[in-house]
Amino acid sequence: MLKVNRVYKAYRSQEVLKSACLEIGSEIKVLIGINGCGKSTLLKIIAGIIKPDKGNVLLREKDITHMAPEERRVGYVPQHPALFGHKSVIDNIRYGMRSGLGSEELLKDLISMLALEDILNKKPGELSGGYKSRVSLARALAPEPGMILLDEPLSDIDAAVKEKLLPEFRRVTKLMNVPVLYVTHDPAEAGQIGDTFAVMQDGKVNEIDSASEAFNIIKKDKFISAL
Amino acid sequence: MSKGSMQTKSMPKNLVSWFFLPLFLLLVVFPLLALVWNLKPDGIVRTLKDWFFWQSFRNTILAAFAASALGSVLAIGFGYYHLFHKNAFTYKLANLMNDLPAAIPHTVAGLALLLAFGRKTCGFISNTGLAFTLFAVVLAMFFVSYPLSARTIASGVDGIDQEMVDVARTLGDNPVQAYFRIVLPLMGKSIFAGFVLAFSRALSEFAAVVMFGGNLPGSTQVLASYVFTKVEEGELEMAVTASVICILLSLIIVALISIRRREHA
């Protein structure tokens, strides 16, 4: 169980998160919100990349708020694949396994499920956007993380490829049986991948029953932010 | 189209052709050509036969190389702080100090080095401390050229995708590991550019080198101080030859930078 308790974050005088709370079991929770609403900030706070001003983050009842990212065992897939350009695909995927984390069996499964067999020795620069995203996901999952955070991982991908990748992403992340937080601004994308849903509004997280509920909320938020 | 708007459009072109270009030719190209025009075969032969010239040539290359290598090592350390500790007081101070060598007269830099590493503090090494040795020349060149390496590497660090660093951290790297395993291998171009820029700056240094390293022919004399000595001795033709060789060296460096740039374009 991943739990976020009353997290606050402000940049200079602008409050981005105001008492944000979130609970995720072994499910894919999708956090939906317009661009710039603080979704990525919350995700980076959970990953340990950004420190919160107040509040705490608990993973399996353990307070990890002040732990460094390298100690949290988090699988993080950023918005852009951010593959290590000087390493081959297989070295990218194995990167988090250096200290004995993960298993060869899981590695084989990930490679097979994400159809990466033929590109293992290629450099990231030689890959298409879809493959880059797959490698980024495999790299995050190979060390068997205790939670998975995906920050709009398919935002760079065109619609047709995204349609194909979303079920793959869902299948592979479900395999890990850990809390998964998937951030997106697109309610349709959310509906395809998520088990449970939440929207981020005015620095707070509100649970919703379905992704379709988010459509109206997003529309309203976009209108307000355009004013 | 009205006559007025046509005049406005053609004005910048004329401005460049009739003002900036002649000014550039007069102030930059003409002095360099003046050197080449004053090359005399006799001066060339005498310079190339002069043992002190070759010693100063060797000293220049060796000291500039060592100074730029040292500068690159320190700049790599600065790059780490630039990436992970931008709000730290030590970083802010180091960042401020980076601009200082460019802003102060280089005689002042030389004097500072002399007082820091001279007889008073390093007298146990020799009568003059580190001063008036080839190592002093290296330190003087380093002092004035290091900021170029640091600035180049810092801008290289800025060009690295921050998300890559974030991912490396979540995959088990502490900041030092992320910097050396992920950031630095992707910064080859910046490190090379910083090294070459620092090398070219070090080659041309005179004041700080003479103040701290001295101008001892055959020992600490470099090309810049060799030219100065030859002018003082009235050996203008030898000074001109040495100067043209300095320019050729710089041209090689400039060519190296542009070839490297083109390769990565």
mmCIF file of N, CA and C in Angstrom, chain A residues 30-104:
data_model
loop_
_atom_site.group_PDB
_atom_site.id
_atom_site.type_symbol
_atom_site.label_atom_id
_atom_site.label_comp_id
_atom_site.label_asym_id
_atom_site.label_seq_id
_atom_site.Cartn_x
_atom_site.Cartn_y
_atom_site.Cartn_z
ATOM 1 N N VAL A 30 -4.981 5.975 -11.715
ATOM 2 C CA VAL A 30 -4.644 7.022 -12.681
ATOM 3 C C VAL A 30 -5.007 8.374 -12.085
ATOM 4 N N LEU A 31 -4.032 9.249 -12.082
ATOM 5 C CA LEU A 31 -4.255 10.609 -11.591
ATOM 6 C C LEU A 31 -4.391 11.520 -12.806
ATOM 7 N N ILE A 32 -5.562 12.139 -12.915
ATOM 8 C CA ILE A 32 -5.861 12.939 -14.113
ATOM 9 C C ILE A 32 -5.900 14.420 -13.710
ATOM 10 N N GLY A 33 -5.381 15.261 -14.562
ATOM 11 C CA GLY A 33 -5.429 16.698 -14.287
ATOM 12 C C GLY A 33 -4.867 17.465 -15.459
ATOM 13 N N ILE A 34 -5.213 18.741 -15.537
ATOM 14 C CA ILE A 34 -4.716 19.537 -16.657
ATOM 15 C C ILE A 34 -3.220 19.777 -16.479
ATOM 16 N N ASN A 35 -2.567 20.164 -17.556
ATOM 17 C CA ASN A 35 -1.121 20.421 -17.496
ATOM 18 C C ASN A 35 -0.823 21.515 -16.475
ATOM 19 N N GLY A 36 0.180 21.283 -15.672
ATOM 20 C CA GLY A 36 0.615 22.286 -14.696
ATOM 21 C C GLY A 36 -0.178 22.287 -13.406
ATOM 22 N N CYS A 37 -1.031 21.290 -13.196
ATOM 23 C CA CYS A 37 -1.856 21.298 -11.977
ATOM 24 C C CYS A 37 -1.120 20.720 -10.774
ATOM 25 N N GLY A 38 0.029 20.097 -10.987
ATOM 26 C CA GLY A 38 0.816 19.576 -9.858
ATOM 27 C C GLY A 38 0.924 18.061 -9.819
ATOM 28 N N LYS A 39 0.414 17.390 -10.871
ATOM 29 C CA LYS A 39 0.460 15.917 -10.914
ATOM 30 C C LYS A 39 1.896 15.411 -10.857
ATOM 31 N N SER A 40 2.730 15.987 -11.729
ATOM 32 C CA SER A 40 4.123 15.522 -11.796
ATOM 33 C C SER A 40 4.875 15.843 -10.514
ATOM 34 N N THR A 41 4.534 16.990 -9.905
ATOM 35 C CA THR A 41 5.185 17.353 -8.641
ATOM 36 C C THR A 41 4.882 16.295 -7.586
ATOM 37 N N LEU A 42 3.613 15.884 -7.518
ATOM 38 C CA LEU A 42 3.229 14.864 -6.535
ATOM 39 C C LEU A 42 3.970 13.556 -6.811
ATOM 40 N N LEU A 43 4.033 13.205 -8.079
ATOM 41 C CA LEU A 43 4.703 11.965 -8.457
ATOM 42 C C LEU A 43 6.194 12.008 -8.098
ATOM 43 N N LYS A 44 6.816 13.169 -8.317
ATOM 44 C CA LYS A 44 8.244 13.300 -7.999
ATOM 45 C C LYS A 44 8.479 13.332 -6.490
ATOM 46 N N ILE A 45 7.495 13.804 -5.751
ATOM 47 C CA ILE A 45 7.601 13.763 -4.285
ATOM 48 C C ILE A 45 7.550 12.299 -3.823
ATOM 49 N N ILE A 46 6.685 11.521 -4.444
ATOM 50 C CA ILE A 46 6.598 10.094 -4.082
ATOM 51 C C ILE A 46 7.905 9.381 -4.453
ATOM 52 N N ALA A 47 8.477 9.776 -5.585
ATOM 53 C CA ALA A 47 9.733 9.148 -6.027
ATOM 54 C C ALA A 47 10.926 9.614 -5.202
ATOM 55 N N GLY A 48 10.770 10.730 -4.487
ATOM 56 C CA GLY A 48 11.882 11.257 -3.690
ATOM 57 C C GLY A 48 12.746 12.248 -4.444
ATOM 58 N N ILE A 49 12.324 12.601 -5.656
ATOM 59 C CA ILE A 49 13.110 13.536 -6.471
ATOM 60 C C ILE A 49 12.920 14.965 -5.960
ATOM 61 N N ILE A 50 11.702 15.260 -5.481
ATOM 62 C CA ILE A 50 11.399 16.573 -4.895
ATOM 63 C C ILE A 50 11.004 16.341 -3.435
ATOM 64 N N LYS A 51 11.422 17.265 -2.580
ATOM 65 C CA LYS A 51 11.038 17.139 -1.162
ATOM 66 C C LYS A 51 9.755 17.938 -0.902
ATOM 67 N N PRO A 52 8.815 17.371 -0.143
ATOM 68 C CA PRO A 52 7.592 18.136 0.159
ATOM 69 C C PRO A 52 7.879 19.169 1.249
ATOM 70 N N ASP A 53 7.078 20.238 1.289
ATOM 71 C CA ASP A 53 7.219 21.215 2.372
ATOM 72 C C ASP A 53 6.623 20.645 3.663
ATOM 73 N N LYS A 54 5.533 19.919 3.504
ATOM 74 C CA LYS A 54 4.850 19.297 4.661
ATOM 75 C C LYS A 54 4.243 17.982 4.197
ATOM 76 N N GLY A 55 3.869 17.148 5.142
ATOM 77 C CA GLY A 55 3.201 15.896 4.822
ATOM 78 C C GLY A 55 4.172 14.744 4.712
ATOM 79 N N ASN A 56 3.641 13.537 4.521
ATOM 80 C CA ASN A 56 4.547 12.396 4.389
ATOM 81 C C ASN A 56 4.048 11.351 3.397
ATOM 82 N N VAL A 57 4.984 10.477 3.035
ATOM 83 C CA VAL A 57 4.699 9.401 2.078
ATOM 84 C C VAL A 57 5.026 8.085 2.772
ATOM 85 N N LEU A 58 4.084 7.157 2.744
ATOM 86 C CA LEU A 58 4.294 5.856 3.403
ATOM 87 C C LEU A 58 4.198 4.741 2.372
ATOM 88 N N LEU A 59 5.138 3.818 2.431
ATOM 89 C CA LEU A 59 5.065 2.636 1.575
ATOM 90 C C LEU A 59 5.072 1.414 2.492
ATOM 91 N N ARG A 60 4.053 0.630 2.408
ATOM 92 C CA ARG A 60 3.841 -0.526 3.308
ATOM 93 C C ARG A 60 4.051 -0.097 4.761
ATOM 94 N N GLU A 61 3.361 0.959 5.141
ATOM 95 C CA GLU A 61 3.369 1.497 6.517
ATOM 96 C C GLU A 61 4.687 2.160 6.915
ATOM 97 N N LYS A 62 5.671 2.144 6.052
ATOM 98 C CA LYS A 62 6.974 2.712 6.410
ATOM 99 C C LYS A 62 7.076 4.136 5.852
ATOM 100 N N ASP A 63 7.476 5.063 6.707
ATOM 101 C CA ASP A 63 7.595 6.455 6.272
ATOM 102 C C ASP A 63 8.855 6.619 5.414
ATOM 103 N N ILE A 64 8.651 6.935 4.149
ATOM 104 C CA ILE A 64 9.802 7.066 3.239
ATOM 105 C C ILE A 64 10.036 8.531 2.836
ATOM 106 N N THR A 65 9.346 9.453 3.525
ATOM 107 C CA THR A 65 9.383 10.869 3.126
ATOM 108 C C THR A 65 10.807 11.414 3.013
ATOM 109 N N HIS A 66 11.661 11.005 3.934
ATOM 110 C CA HIS A 66 13.011 11.592 3.934
ATOM 111 C C HIS A 66 14.066 10.662 3.341
ATOM 112 N N MET A 67 13.598 9.595 2.703
ATOM 113 C CA MET A 67 14.554 8.680 2.064
ATOM 114 C C MET A 67 14.975 9.228 0.699
ATOM 115 N N ALA A 68 16.244 8.980 0.336
ATOM 116 C CA ALA A 68 16.727 9.394 -0.987
ATOM 117 C C ALA A 68 16.068 8.507 -2.044
ATOM 118 N N PRO A 69 15.938 8.996 -3.298
ATOM 119 C CA PRO A 69 15.264 8.195 -4.336
ATOM 120 C C PRO A 69 15.895 6.811 -4.497
ATOM 121 N N GLU A 70 17.233 6.738 -4.354
ATOM 122 C CA GLU A 70 17.918 5.464 -4.584
ATOM 123 C C GLU A 70 17.615 4.423 -3.514
ATOM 124 N N GLU A 71 17.031 4.886 -2.394
ATOM 125 C CA GLU A 71 16.725 3.944 -1.309
ATOM 126 C C GLU A 71 15.259 3.503 -1.326
ATOM 127 N N ARG A 72 14.454 4.076 -2.216
ATOM 128 C CA ARG A 72 13.006 3.831 -2.155
ATOM 129 C C ARG A 72 12.527 2.631 -2.958
ATOM 130 N N ARG A 73 13.349 2.139 -3.848
ATOM 131 C CA ARG A 73 12.959 1.051 -4.767
ATOM 132 C C ARG A 73 11.696 1.418 -5.538
ATOM 133 N N VAL A 74 11.839 2.509 -6.291
ATOM 134 C CA VAL A 74 10.701 2.983 -7.065
ATOM 135 C C VAL A 74 10.986 2.811 -8.560
ATOM 136 N N GLY A 75 10.004 2.338 -9.287
ATOM 137 C CA GLY A 75 10.134 2.235 -10.734
ATOM 138 C C GLY A 75 9.538 3.486 -11.341
ATOM 139 N N TYR A 76 10.394 4.335 -11.899
ATOM 140 C CA TYR A 76 9.936 5.641 -12.384
ATOM 141 C C TYR A 76 10.063 5.718 -13.902
ATOM 142 N N VAL A 77 8.939 5.982 -14.549
ATOM 143 C CA VAL A 77 8.951 6.151 -16.007
ATOM 144 C C VAL A 77 8.589 7.604 -16.291
ATOM 145 N N PRO A 78 9.562 8.417 -16.737
ATOM 146 C CA PRO A 78 9.279 9.841 -16.915
ATOM 147 C C PRO A 78 8.516 10.119 -18.206
ATOM 148 N N GLN A 79 8.168 11.382 -18.355
ATOM 149 C CA GLN A 79 7.365 11.810 -19.503
ATOM 150 C C GLN A 79 8.079 11.504 -20.835
ATOM 151 N N HIS A 80 9.376 11.863 -20.890
ATOM 152 C CA HIS A 80 10.174 11.507 -22.062
ATOM 153 C C HIS A 80 10.979 10.287 -21.630
ATOM 154 N N PRO A 81 11.227 9.338 -22.511
ATOM 155 C CA PRO A 81 11.817 8.067 -22.065
ATOM 156 C C PRO A 81 13.136 8.214 -21.296
ATOM 157 N N ALA A 82 13.889 9.288 -21.561
ATOM 158 C CA ALA A 82 15.139 9.556 -20.832
ATOM 159 C C ALA A 82 16.037 8.326 -20.769
ATOM 160 N N LEU A 83 16.205 7.667 -21.913
ATOM 161 C CA LEU A 83 17.104 6.502 -21.947
ATOM 162 C C LEU A 83 18.548 6.992 -21.922
ATOM 163 N N PHE A 84 19.443 6.162 -21.376
ATOM 164 C CA PHE A 84 20.853 6.548 -21.296
ATOM 165 C C PHE A 84 21.474 6.327 -22.679
ATOM 166 N N GLY A 85 21.740 7.422 -23.370
ATOM 167 C CA GLY A 85 22.134 7.371 -24.774
ATOM 168 C C GLY A 85 23.426 6.628 -25.049
ATOM 169 N N HIS A 86 24.322 6.545 -24.061
ATOM 170 C CA HIS A 86 25.616 5.901 -24.293
ATOM 171 C C HIS A 86 25.575 4.406 -24.004
ATOM 172 N N LYS A 87 24.409 3.908 -23.570
ATOM 173 C CA LYS A 87 24.299 2.483 -23.244
ATOM 174 C C LYS A 87 23.347 1.801 -24.209
ATOM 175 N N SER A 88 23.576 0.511 -24.430
ATOM 176 C CA SER A 88 22.678 -0.248 -25.303
ATOM 177 C C SER A 88 21.340 -0.458 -24.591
ATOM 178 N N VAL A 89 20.363 -0.949 -25.335
ATOM 179 C CA VAL A 89 19.039 -1.184 -24.753
ATOM 180 C C VAL A 89 19.136 -2.139 -23.567
ATOM 181 N N ILE A 90 19.871 -3.230 -23.731
ATOM 182 C CA ILE A 90 19.944 -4.219 -22.649
ATOM 183 C C ILE A 90 20.656 -3.620 -21.425
ATOM 184 N N ASP A 91 21.684 -2.801 -21.675
ATOM 185 C CA ASP A 91 22.374 -2.169 -20.535
ATOM 186 C C ASP A 91 21.473 -1.145 -19.839
ATOM 187 N N ASN A 92 20.616 -0.489 -20.617
ATOM 188 C CA ASN A 92 19.625 0.409 -20.018
ATOM 189 C C ASN A 92 18.697 -0.382 -19.103
ATOM 190 N N ILE A 93 18.199 -1.510 -19.623
ATOM 191 C CA ILE A 93 17.219 -2.298 -18.855
ATOM 192 C C ILE A 93 17.860 -2.883 -17.596
ATOM 193 N N ARG A 94 19.116 -3.303 -17.733
ATOM 194 C CA ARG A 94 19.807 -3.926 -16.588
ATOM 195 C C ARG A 94 20.324 -2.908 -15.572
ATOM 196 N N TYR A 95 20.239 -1.617 -15.897
ATOM 197 C CA TYR A 95 20.906 -0.592 -15.072
ATOM 198 C C TYR A 95 20.535 -0.687 -13.589
ATOM 199 N N GLY A 96 19.273 -0.868 -13.302
ATOM 200 C CA GLY A 96 18.826 -0.912 -11.904
ATOM 201 C C GLY A 96 19.064 -2.251 -11.231
ATOM 202 N N MET A 97 19.561 -3.235 -12.004
ATOM 203 C CA MET A 97 19.772 -4.582 -11.447
ATOM 204 C C MET A 97 21.192 -4.776 -10.935
ATOM 205 N N ARG A 98 22.005 -3.717 -11.055
ATOM 206 C CA ARG A 98 23.429 -3.846 -10.711
ATOM 207 C C ARG A 98 23.661 -4.360 -9.301
ATOM 208 N N SER A 99 22.850 -3.875 -8.372
ATOM 209 C CA SER A 99 23.113 -4.278 -6.980
ATOM 210 C C SER A 99 22.334 -5.534 -6.594
ATOM 211 N N GLY A 100 22.077 -6.394 -7.562
ATOM 212 C CA GLY A 100 21.448 -7.683 -7.273
ATOM 213 C C GLY A 100 19.938 -7.641 -7.214
ATOM 214 N N LEU A 101 19.344 -6.517 -7.570
ATOM 215 C CA LEU A 101 17.881 -6.424 -7.549
ATOM 216 C C LEU A 101 17.301 -7.079 -8.810
ATOM 217 N N GLY A 102 16.049 -7.528 -8.703
ATOM 218 C CA GLY A 102 15.389 -8.152 -9.850
ATOM 219 C C GLY A 102 15.898 -9.566 -10.080
ATOM 220 N N SER A 103 15.390 -10.185 -11.154
ATOM 221 C CA SER A 103 15.838 -11.557 -11.452
ATOM 222 C C SER A 103 15.936 -11.729 -12.958
ATOM 223 N N GLU A 104 16.752 -12.696 -13.367
ATOM 224 C CA GLU A 104 16.928 -12.976 -14.792
ATOM 225 C C GLU A 104 15.587 -13.427 -15.404
#
